[in-house]
Amino acid sequence: MKGGFIQRPEWPNRAKLRAGATNNTLVKKESWRSAGSPRFDDSFSLTGGSDAKFFSVFLNSGLEIEYSQAARVFEPVPDERMTLKWLSRRAFRNGVVLGRLGKAKRGVLLTLGQGGYYVLTGTVRAAADALRGRGLQSSSFNKTINGVGVISSLFGFHVHEYRRKSGD
């Protein structure tokens, strides 16, 4: 998909990352223990973001997350995930998760400022992309919608990405 929406970033081998994901992760038991033996937070079960919170505990304890090119994950992307509707919902949900984590760590005012900053910088970048004829780009689009999600989280908004339909 054009605009970099589906592609995962490529990092140099052993690059230090600012976040982790559970799609392909190896954690040493000693590191897990030194970080306080964190667990996945059940309050994120339906909304997503438990991995973001889990790995933020690691980073906040002083541990590092390294990228390994040998452990890259490839997965097929269903057609329904290549729509603006799905991408918008995902970016908003990720922003809500950022807001929930930010509020717990930094408080409401700083998190509100973060959300506003994301909306402003994302919108400016999107306008610059349009003026350059680049079209819609994931970096500016996601930043803007993440910001809206961060702000919305402060008013109690959630996206229940993983809620099961009744009868499942």
PDB file of C-alpha atoms in Angstrom:
ATOM      1  CA  MET A   1       0.000   0.000   0.000  1.00  0.00           C
ATOM      2  CA  LYS A   2       1.321   3.433  -0.909  1.00  0.00           C
ATOM      3  CA  GLY A   3       2.260   5.825   1.855  1.00  0.00           C
ATOM      4  CA  GLY A   4       4.009   3.315   4.125  1.00  0.00           C
ATOM      5  CA  PHE A   5       0.895   2.276   6.045  1.00  0.00           C
ATOM      6  CA  ILE A   6       1.443  -1.467   6.156  1.00  0.00           C
ATOM      7  CA  GLN A   7       5.225  -1.758   6.080  1.00  0.00           C
ATOM      8  CA  ARG A   8       7.109  -2.218   9.315  1.00  0.00           C
ATOM      9  CA  PRO A   9      10.192  -0.040   9.721  1.00  0.00           C
ATOM     10  CA  GLU A  10      13.573  -1.569   8.961  1.00  0.00           C
ATOM     11  CA  TRP A  11      16.200  -1.006  11.601  1.00  0.00           C
ATOM     12  CA  PRO A  12      19.909  -1.808  11.650  1.00  0.00           C
ATOM     13  CA  ASN A  13      20.786  -4.974  13.495  1.00  0.00           C
ATOM     14  CA  ARG A  14      20.973  -4.365  17.284  1.00  0.00           C
ATOM     15  CA  ALA A  15      19.355  -0.916  16.968  1.00  0.00           C
ATOM     16  CA  LYS A  16      17.923   0.274  20.271  1.00  0.00           C
ATOM     17  CA  LEU A  17      14.133   0.562  20.036  1.00  0.00           C
ATOM     18  CA  ARG A  18      11.825   2.845  22.013  1.00  0.00           C
ATOM     19  CA  ALA A  19       9.000   0.282  22.052  1.00  0.00           C
ATOM     20  CA  GLY A  20       8.454  -3.440  21.721  1.00  0.00           C
ATOM     21  CA  ALA A  21       5.751  -5.706  20.353  1.00  0.00           C
ATOM     22  CA  THR A  22       4.814  -9.264  21.168  1.00  0.00           C
ATOM     23  CA  ASN A  23       4.720 -10.486  17.577  1.00  0.00           C
ATOM     24  CA  ASN A  24       8.264 -11.883  17.755  1.00  0.00           C
ATOM     25  CA  THR A  25      10.045 -11.219  21.011  1.00  0.00           C
ATOM     26  CA  LEU A  26      12.574 -13.032  23.126  1.00  0.00           C
ATOM     27  CA  VAL A  27      13.053 -11.881  26.717  1.00  0.00           C
ATOM     28  CA  LYS A  28      15.712 -13.212  29.055  1.00  0.00           C
ATOM     29  CA  LYS A  29      14.282 -14.414  32.349  1.00  0.00           C
ATOM     30  CA  GLU A  30      16.860 -12.379  34.280  1.00  0.00           C
ATOM     31  CA  SER A  31      15.828  -9.220  32.412  1.00  0.00           C
ATOM     32  CA  TRP A  32      12.166  -9.889  33.098  1.00  0.00           C
ATOM     33  CA  ARG A  33      12.905 -10.324  36.794  1.00  0.00           C
ATOM     34  CA  SER A  34      15.126  -7.220  36.970  1.00  0.00           C
ATOM     35  CA  ALA A  35      12.256  -5.213  35.458  1.00  0.00           C
ATOM     36  CA  GLY A  36      10.026  -6.313  38.328  1.00  0.00           C
ATOM     37  CA  SER A  37       8.488  -9.392  36.632  1.00  0.00           C
ATOM     38  CA  PRO A  38       5.866  -7.375  34.715  1.00  0.00           C
ATOM     39  CA  ARG A  39       2.625  -8.997  33.570  1.00  0.00           C
ATOM     40  CA  PHE A  40       0.247  -8.100  30.790  1.00  0.00           C
ATOM     41  CA  ASP A  41      -2.394  -5.694  32.090  1.00  0.00           C
ATOM     42  CA  ASP A  42      -5.887  -7.196  31.732  1.00  0.00           C
ATOM     43  CA  SER A  43      -7.424  -3.710  31.454  1.00  0.00           C
ATOM     44  CA  PHE A  44      -5.961  -3.598  27.918  1.00  0.00           C
ATOM     45  CA  SER A  45      -7.331  -7.004  26.859  1.00  0.00           C
ATOM     46  CA  LEU A  46     -10.152  -5.675  24.676  1.00  0.00           C
ATOM     47  CA  THR A  47      -8.532  -2.423  23.595  1.00  0.00           C
ATOM     48  CA  GLY A  48      -5.036  -3.606  22.771  1.00  0.00           C
ATOM     49  CA  GLY A  49      -1.937  -1.971  24.180  1.00  0.00           C
ATOM     50  CA  SER A  50      -1.013  -4.526  26.824  1.00  0.00           C
ATOM     51  CA  ASP A  51       2.243  -5.149  24.971  1.00  0.00           C
ATOM     52  CA  ALA A  52       2.978  -1.409  24.860  1.00  0.00           C
ATOM     53  CA  LYS A  53       2.493  -1.171  28.617  1.00  0.00           C
ATOM     54  CA  PHE A  54       4.478  -4.373  29.212  1.00  0.00           C
ATOM     55  CA  PHE A  55       7.483  -3.121  27.252  1.00  0.00           C
ATOM     56  CA  SER A  56       7.282   0.381  28.725  1.00  0.00           C
ATOM     57  CA  VAL A  57       7.961  -1.242  32.107  1.00  0.00           C
ATOM     58  CA  PHE A  58      11.130  -2.777  30.640  1.00  0.00           C
ATOM     59  CA  LEU A  59      12.337   0.520  29.211  1.00  0.00           C
ATOM     60  CA  ASN A  60      11.464   2.465  32.362  1.00  0.00           C
ATOM     61  CA  SER A  61      13.514  -0.002  34.414  1.00  0.00           C
ATOM     62  CA  GLY A  62      16.590   0.860  32.338  1.00  0.00           C
ATOM     63  CA  LEU A  63      16.595  -2.236  30.111  1.00  0.00           C
ATOM     64  CA  GLU A  64      17.037  -1.935  26.355  1.00  0.00           C
ATOM     65  CA  ILE A  65      15.095  -3.440  23.469  1.00  0.00           C
ATOM     66  CA  GLU A  66      17.249  -4.425  20.491  1.00  0.00           C
ATOM     67  CA  TYR A  67      16.149  -5.121  16.940  1.00  0.00           C
ATOM     68  CA  SER A  68      17.310  -8.304  15.231  1.00  0.00           C
ATOM     69  CA  GLN A  69      17.150  -8.473  11.448  1.00  0.00           C
ATOM     70  CA  ALA A  70      17.347 -12.259  11.699  1.00  0.00           C
ATOM     71  CA  ALA A  71      14.050 -12.348  13.620  1.00  0.00           C
ATOM     72  CA  ARG A  72      11.843 -10.330  11.262  1.00  0.00           C
ATOM     73  CA  VAL A  73       8.194 -11.335  11.058  1.00  0.00           C
ATOM     74  CA  PHE A  74       6.230 -11.441   7.816  1.00  0.00           C
ATOM     75  CA  GLU A  75       2.482 -11.769   7.728  1.00  0.00           C
ATOM     76  CA  PRO A  76      -0.155 -11.463   5.036  1.00  0.00           C
ATOM     77  CA  VAL A  77      -2.295  -8.336   5.254  1.00  0.00           C
ATOM     78  CA  PRO A  78      -6.017  -8.924   4.650  1.00  0.00           C
ATOM     79  CA  ASP A  79      -7.683  -6.616   2.139  1.00  0.00           C
ATOM     80  CA  GLU A  80      -9.981  -5.129   4.795  1.00  0.00           C
ATOM     81  CA  ARG A  81      -6.891  -3.775   6.574  1.00  0.00           C
ATOM     82  CA  MET A  82      -5.912  -1.800   3.497  1.00  0.00           C
ATOM     83  CA  THR A  83      -8.784   0.645   3.784  1.00  0.00           C
ATOM     84  CA  LEU A  84      -8.725   4.189   5.112  1.00  0.00           C
ATOM     85  CA  LYS A  85     -11.480   3.216   7.568  1.00  0.00           C
ATOM     86  CA  TRP A  86      -9.404   0.426   9.128  1.00  0.00           C
ATOM     87  CA  LEU A  87      -6.208   2.487   9.143  1.00  0.00           C
ATOM     88  CA  SER A  88      -8.035   5.400  10.813  1.00  0.00           C
ATOM     89  CA  ARG A  89      -9.526   3.163  13.485  1.00  0.00           C
ATOM     90  CA  ARG A  90      -6.123   1.566  14.141  1.00  0.00           C
ATOM     91  CA  ALA A  91      -4.338   4.943  14.411  1.00  0.00           C
ATOM     92  CA  PHE A  92      -7.075   6.260  16.719  1.00  0.00           C
ATOM     93  CA  ARG A  93      -6.893   3.117  18.894  1.00  0.00           C
ATOM     94  CA  ASN A  94      -3.110   3.406  19.122  1.00  0.00           C
ATOM     95  CA  GLY A  95      -3.529   7.037  20.175  1.00  0.00           C
ATOM     96  CA  VAL A  96      -6.029   6.057  22.864  1.00  0.00           C
ATOM     97  CA  VAL A  97      -3.511   3.513  24.194  1.00  0.00           C
ATOM     98  CA  LEU A  98      -0.771   6.189  24.171  1.00  0.00           C
ATOM     99  CA  GLY A  99      -3.109   8.480  26.057  1.00  0.00           C
ATOM    100  CA  ARG A 100      -3.939   5.873  28.692  1.00  0.00           C
ATOM    101  CA  LEU A 101      -0.246   5.147  29.230  1.00  0.00           C
ATOM    102  CA  GLY A 102       0.672   8.849  29.201  1.00  0.00           C
ATOM    103  CA  LYS A 103      -2.012   9.811  31.688  1.00  0.00           C
ATOM    104  CA  ALA A 104      -0.804   7.151  34.132  1.00  0.00           C
ATOM    105  CA  LYS A 105       2.841   8.174  33.705  1.00  0.00           C
ATOM    106  CA  ARG A 106       2.754  11.955  33.207  1.00  0.00           C
ATOM    107  CA  GLY A 107      -0.727  13.122  34.182  1.00  0.00           C
ATOM    108  CA  VAL A 108      -3.582  14.706  32.283  1.00  0.00           C
ATOM    109  CA  LEU A 109      -2.073  18.075  31.324  1.00  0.00           C
ATOM    110  CA  LEU A 110       1.145  16.729  29.812  1.00  0.00           C
ATOM    111  CA  THR A 111      -0.796  14.024  27.995  1.00  0.00           C
ATOM    112  CA  LEU A 112      -3.210  16.626  26.640  1.00  0.00           C
ATOM    113  CA  GLY A 113      -0.192  18.626  25.448  1.00  0.00           C
ATOM    114  CA  GLN A 114       1.244  15.524  23.788  1.00  0.00           C
ATOM    115  CA  GLY A 115      -2.054  14.898  21.969  1.00  0.00           C
ATOM    116  CA  GLY A 116      -2.260  18.517  20.823  1.00  0.00           C
ATOM    117  CA  TYR A 117       1.342  18.427  19.639  1.00  0.00           C
ATOM    118  CA  TYR A 118       0.684  15.267  17.635  1.00  0.00           C
ATOM    119  CA  VAL A 119      -2.409  16.770  15.987  1.00  0.00           C
ATOM    120  CA  LEU A 120      -0.582  19.983  15.120  1.00  0.00           C
ATOM    121  CA  THR A 121       2.632  18.414  13.803  1.00  0.00           C
ATOM    122  CA  GLY A 122       0.782  15.656  11.969  1.00  0.00           C
ATOM    123  CA  THR A 123      -1.503  18.163  10.261  1.00  0.00           C
ATOM    124  CA  VAL A 124       1.418  20.378   9.233  1.00  0.00           C
ATOM    125  CA  ARG A 125       3.274  17.346   7.851  1.00  0.00           C
ATOM    126  CA  ALA A 126       0.159  16.203   5.967  1.00  0.00           C
ATOM    127  CA  ALA A 127      -0.186  19.650   4.384  1.00  0.00           C
ATOM    128  CA  ALA A 128       3.493  19.574   3.389  1.00  0.00           C
ATOM    129  CA  ASP A 129       3.042  16.085   1.903  1.00  0.00           C
ATOM    130  CA  ALA A 130       0.058  17.320  -0.113  1.00  0.00           C
ATOM    131  CA  LEU A 131       1.932  20.388  -1.374  1.00  0.00           C
ATOM    132  CA  ARG A 132       4.822  18.163  -2.474  1.00  0.00           C
ATOM    133  CA  GLY A 133       2.423  15.872  -4.331  1.00  0.00           C
ATOM    134  CA  ARG A 134       3.302  12.892  -2.122  1.00  0.00           C
ATOM    135  CA  GLY A 135      -0.288  12.027  -1.259  1.00  0.00           C
ATOM    136  CA  LEU A 136      -1.363  10.542   2.034  1.00  0.00           C
ATOM    137  CA  GLN A 137       1.620   9.336   4.080  1.00  0.00           C
ATOM    138  CA  SER A 138       1.403   7.109   7.144  1.00  0.00           C
ATOM    139  CA  SER A 139       3.786   9.220   9.247  1.00  0.00           C
ATOM    140  CA  SER A 140       1.679  12.388   9.082  1.00  0.00           C
ATOM    141  CA  PHE A 141      -1.696  10.614   8.982  1.00  0.00           C
ATOM    142  CA  ASN A 142      -0.918   8.398  11.975  1.00  0.00           C
ATOM    143  CA  LYS A 143       0.575  11.264  13.977  1.00  0.00           C
ATOM    144  CA  THR A 144      -2.577  13.353  13.486  1.00  0.00           C
ATOM    145  CA  ILE A 145      -5.035  10.565  14.261  1.00  0.00           C
ATOM    146  CA  ASN A 146      -2.877   9.334  17.175  1.00  0.00           C
ATOM    147  CA  GLY A 147      -3.159  12.834  18.626  1.00  0.00           C
ATOM    148  CA  VAL A 148      -6.936  12.787  18.330  1.00  0.00           C
ATOM    149  CA  GLY A 149      -6.900   9.393  20.075  1.00  0.00           C
ATOM    150  CA  VAL A 150      -4.626  10.647  22.870  1.00  0.00           C
ATOM    151  CA  ILE A 151      -6.952  13.587  23.551  1.00  0.00           C
ATOM    152  CA  SER A 152     -10.059  11.386  23.283  1.00  0.00           C
ATOM    153  CA  SER A 153      -8.636   8.943  25.836  1.00  0.00           C
ATOM    154  CA  LEU A 154      -8.714  11.730  28.410  1.00  0.00           C
ATOM    155  CA  PHE A 155     -12.501  11.832  27.965  1.00  0.00           C
ATOM    156  CA  GLY A 156     -12.878   8.086  28.444  1.00  0.00           C
ATOM    157  CA  PHE A 157     -12.937   6.973  24.800  1.00  0.00           C
ATOM    158  CA  HIS A 158     -11.842   3.398  24.074  1.00  0.00           C
ATOM    159  CA  VAL A 159     -11.775   1.265  20.951  1.00  0.00           C
ATOM    160  CA  HIS A 160     -12.567  -2.359  21.763  1.00  0.00           C
ATOM    161  CA  GLU A 161     -10.525  -3.866  18.951  1.00  0.00           C
ATOM    162  CA  TYR A 162     -10.531  -7.344  20.427  1.00  0.00           C
ATOM    163  CA  ARG A 163     -14.115  -7.607  21.705  1.00  0.00           C
ATOM    164  CA  ARG A 164     -15.672 -10.854  20.550  1.00  0.00           C
ATOM    165  CA  LYS A 165     -18.985 -10.835  18.774  1.00  0.00           C
ATOM    166  CA  SER A 166     -21.723 -12.521  20.765  1.00  0.00           C
ATOM    167  CA  GLY A 167     -21.880 -16.212  19.988  1.00  0.00           C
ATOM    168  CA  ASP A 168     -18.117 -16.557  19.382  1.00  0.00           C
TER     169      ASP A 168
END
